[in-house]
Short mmCIF file of C-alpha atoms in Angstrom, two decimals:
data_model
loop_
_atom_site.label_atom_id
_atom_site.label_comp_id
_atom_site.label_asym_id
_atom_site.label_seq_id
_atom_site.Cartn_x
_atom_site.Cartn_y
_atom_site.Cartn_z
CA UNK A 198 -3.15 7.63 24.78
CA UNK A 199 -4.35 6.69 21.31
CA UNK A 200 -1.85 5.66 18.65
CA UNK A 201 -1.13 7.39 15.36
CA UNK A 202 -4.15 7.18 13.07
CA UNK A 203 -1.85 6.97 10.04
CA UNK A 204 -0.08 3.94 11.49
CA UNK A 205 -3.40 2.39 12.51
CA UNK A 206 -4.74 2.76 8.95
CA UNK A 207 -1.55 1.20 7.52
CA UNK A 208 -1.78 -1.64 10.03
CA UNK A 209 -5.44 -2.21 9.06
CA UNK A 210 -4.41 -2.40 5.38
CA UNK A 211 -1.71 -4.96 6.24
CA UNK A 212 -4.12 -7.09 8.28
CA UNK A 213 -6.78 -6.95 5.55
CA UNK A 214 -4.30 -7.95 2.84
CA UNK A 215 -3.08 -10.89 4.91
CA UNK A 216 -6.66 -12.09 5.49
CA UNK A 217 -7.44 -12.20 1.77
CA UNK A 218 -6.58 -14.66 -0.99
CA UNK A 219 -5.07 -13.17 -4.15
CA UNK A 220 -3.75 -14.77 -7.35
CA UNK A 221 -0.33 -15.07 -5.67
CA UNK A 222 0.24 -15.78 -2.00
CA UNK A 223 2.21 -13.45 0.26
CA UNK A 224 2.41 -12.16 3.80
CA UNK A 225 2.41 -8.37 3.93
CA UNK A 226 4.63 -6.68 6.52
CA UNK A 227 4.62 -3.08 7.70
CA UNK A 228 7.86 -1.26 6.90
CA UNK A 229 9.19 2.28 6.81
CA UNK A 230 9.99 2.24 3.06
CA UNK A 231 8.54 0.57 -0.03
CA UNK A 232 11.99 0.60 -1.63
CA UNK A 233 13.78 -2.26 0.12
CA UNK A 234 17.48 -2.97 0.16
CA UNK A 235 18.11 -5.95 -2.08
CA UNK A 236 19.90 -7.77 0.74
CA UNK A 237 16.72 -7.50 2.85
CA UNK A 238 14.45 -9.13 0.26
CA UNK A 239 13.25 -12.59 1.12
CA UNK A 240 13.06 -15.22 -1.59
CA UNK A 241 9.78 -15.05 -3.45
CA UNK A 242 7.20 -12.32 -3.32
CA UNK A 243 7.66 -9.41 -0.88
CA UNK A 244 4.78 -7.08 0.02
CA UNK A 245 5.39 -4.05 2.23
CA UNK A 246 2.80 -1.69 3.71
CA UNK A 247 4.09 1.77 4.57
CA UNK A 248 2.33 4.71 6.27
CA UNK A 249 3.29 7.65 4.02
CA UNK A 250 1.44 10.88 4.81
CA UNK A 251 -1.49 12.44 6.64
CA UNK A 252 -3.24 15.65 5.58
CA UNK A 253 -5.95 17.40 7.56
CA UNK A 254 -8.40 20.25 7.13
CA UNK A 255 -11.28 21.60 9.13
CA UNK A 256 -14.58 20.07 8.10
CA UNK A 257 -16.81 21.80 10.60
CA UNK A 258 -16.73 23.58 13.91
CA UNK A 259 -15.81 20.47 15.86
CA UNK A 260 -14.44 17.99 13.32
CA UNK A 261 -11.35 17.62 11.17
CA UNK A 262 -11.16 15.72 7.90
CA UNK A 263 -8.03 13.59 7.51
CA UNK A 264 -6.55 11.94 4.42
CA UNK A 265 -4.13 9.06 4.95
CA UNK A 266 -1.75 7.89 2.23
CA UNK A 267 -0.64 4.28 2.56
CA UNK A 268 1.81 2.73 0.10
CA UNK A 269 1.98 -0.95 -0.71
CA UNK A 270 5.28 -2.05 -2.23
CA UNK A 271 5.56 -5.24 -4.24
CA UNK A 272 9.05 -6.59 -4.88
CA UNK A 273 10.30 -9.84 -6.30
CA UNK A 274 13.52 -11.06 -7.88
CA UNK A 275 12.63 -12.15 -11.41
CA UNK A 276 14.39 -14.27 -13.99
CA UNK A 277 13.73 -11.83 -16.83
CA UNK A 278 11.63 -8.82 -17.78
CA UNK A 279 9.59 -10.90 -20.22
CA UNK A 280 5.85 -10.29 -20.24
CA UNK A 281 5.21 -13.83 -19.01
CA UNK A 282 7.17 -13.01 -15.83
CA UNK A 283 6.10 -9.40 -15.26
CA UNK A 284 2.40 -9.59 -16.21
CA UNK A 285 1.31 -11.76 -13.24
CA UNK A 286 2.99 -9.33 -10.83
CA UNK A 287 1.31 -6.38 -12.54
CA UNK A 288 -2.01 -8.22 -12.27
CA UNK A 289 -1.40 -8.74 -8.55
CA UNK A 290 -0.84 -4.98 -8.17
CA UNK A 291 -4.22 -4.34 -9.78
CA UNK A 292 -5.91 -7.01 -7.63
CA UNK A 293 -4.60 -5.39 -4.45
CA UNK A 294 -5.66 -1.93 -5.63
CA UNK A 295 -9.15 -3.13 -6.60
CA UNK A 296 -9.56 -5.00 -3.33
CA UNK A 297 -8.68 -1.98 -1.20
CA UNK A 298 -10.88 0.29 -3.30
CA UNK A 299 -13.99 -1.73 -2.52
CA UNK A 300 -13.18 -3.09 0.94
CA UNK A 301 -13.94 -1.42 4.28
CA UNK A 302 -10.93 -1.55 6.59
CA UNK A 303 -11.80 -3.72 9.58
CA UNK A 304 -12.28 -1.66 12.72
CA UNK A 305 -11.78 1.65 10.90
CA UNK A 306 -14.19 4.30 9.63
CA UNK A 307 -11.92 5.64 6.86
CA UNK A 308 -12.89 4.96 3.27
CA UNK A 309 -10.90 4.81 0.04
CA UNK A 310 -10.92 7.94 -2.15
CA UNK A 311 -8.10 7.43 -4.68
CA UNK A 312 -5.23 5.21 -5.68
CA UNK A 313 -2.26 4.99 -8.00
CA UNK A 314 -0.15 2.09 -9.27
CA UNK A 315 3.43 2.86 -10.31
CA UNK A 316 5.60 0.00 -11.63
CA UNK A 317 9.33 0.76 -11.66
CA UNK A 318 11.24 -0.79 -14.53
CA UNK A 319 14.36 1.38 -14.68
CA UNK A 320 17.57 0.07 -16.18
CA UNK A 321 19.09 -0.31 -12.71
CA UNK A 322 16.14 -2.38 -11.53
CA UNK A 323 16.26 -4.54 -14.69
CA UNK A 324 19.97 -5.13 -14.16
CA UNK A 325 19.19 -6.37 -10.64
CA UNK A 326 16.45 -8.69 -11.96
CA UNK A 327 13.89 -7.03 -9.72
CA UNK A 328 10.21 -6.29 -10.18
CA UNK A 329 9.19 -3.32 -8.04
CA UNK A 330 5.79 -1.65 -7.92
CA UNK A 331 4.25 0.86 -5.54
CA UNK A 332 0.52 1.19 -4.99
CA UNK A 333 -0.45 4.37 -3.15
CA UNK A 334 -3.93 4.41 -1.67
CA UNK A 335 -5.58 7.40 -0.01
CA UNK A 336 -8.21 6.89 2.67
CA UNK A 337 -10.37 9.66 4.17
CA UNK A 338 -12.01 9.99 7.56
CA UNK A 339 -13.04 12.57 10.15
CA UNK A 340 -12.09 12.97 13.78
CA UNK A 341 -13.39 15.29 16.50
CA UNK A 342 -11.23 18.35 17.11
CA UNK A 343 -8.81 17.94 20.02
CA UNK A 344 -9.39 20.42 22.82
#
């Protein structure tokens, strides 16, 4: 029995991120939420890959088009919310987004169709000295109809 395509796409994103060099080093892990408990955050940079949603629609008599939303969460304890501290993390968010936009996921046929970067800088997050950003990427692919 085949696994969940949504999970397989998220896993492919995680593997691809870990095989690439960015301006800051990290090891991405697959999680169930991009909003971690503070007690679960490791020291340094934390990158989480989360399968979020799958949408499908008929694209022909025997195929179905599927869209897969995968979120990448970036979290790090920071010393302040000064630009010199936050800007490199924001740049990393853009690097990851750009990379996934132009990269083919290894072993997958889905392709990128849209993305969104949302940094969270609420008062509560500032008070906890935390940088938190979510990148949501949507990939599209088709599968044969199940009989």
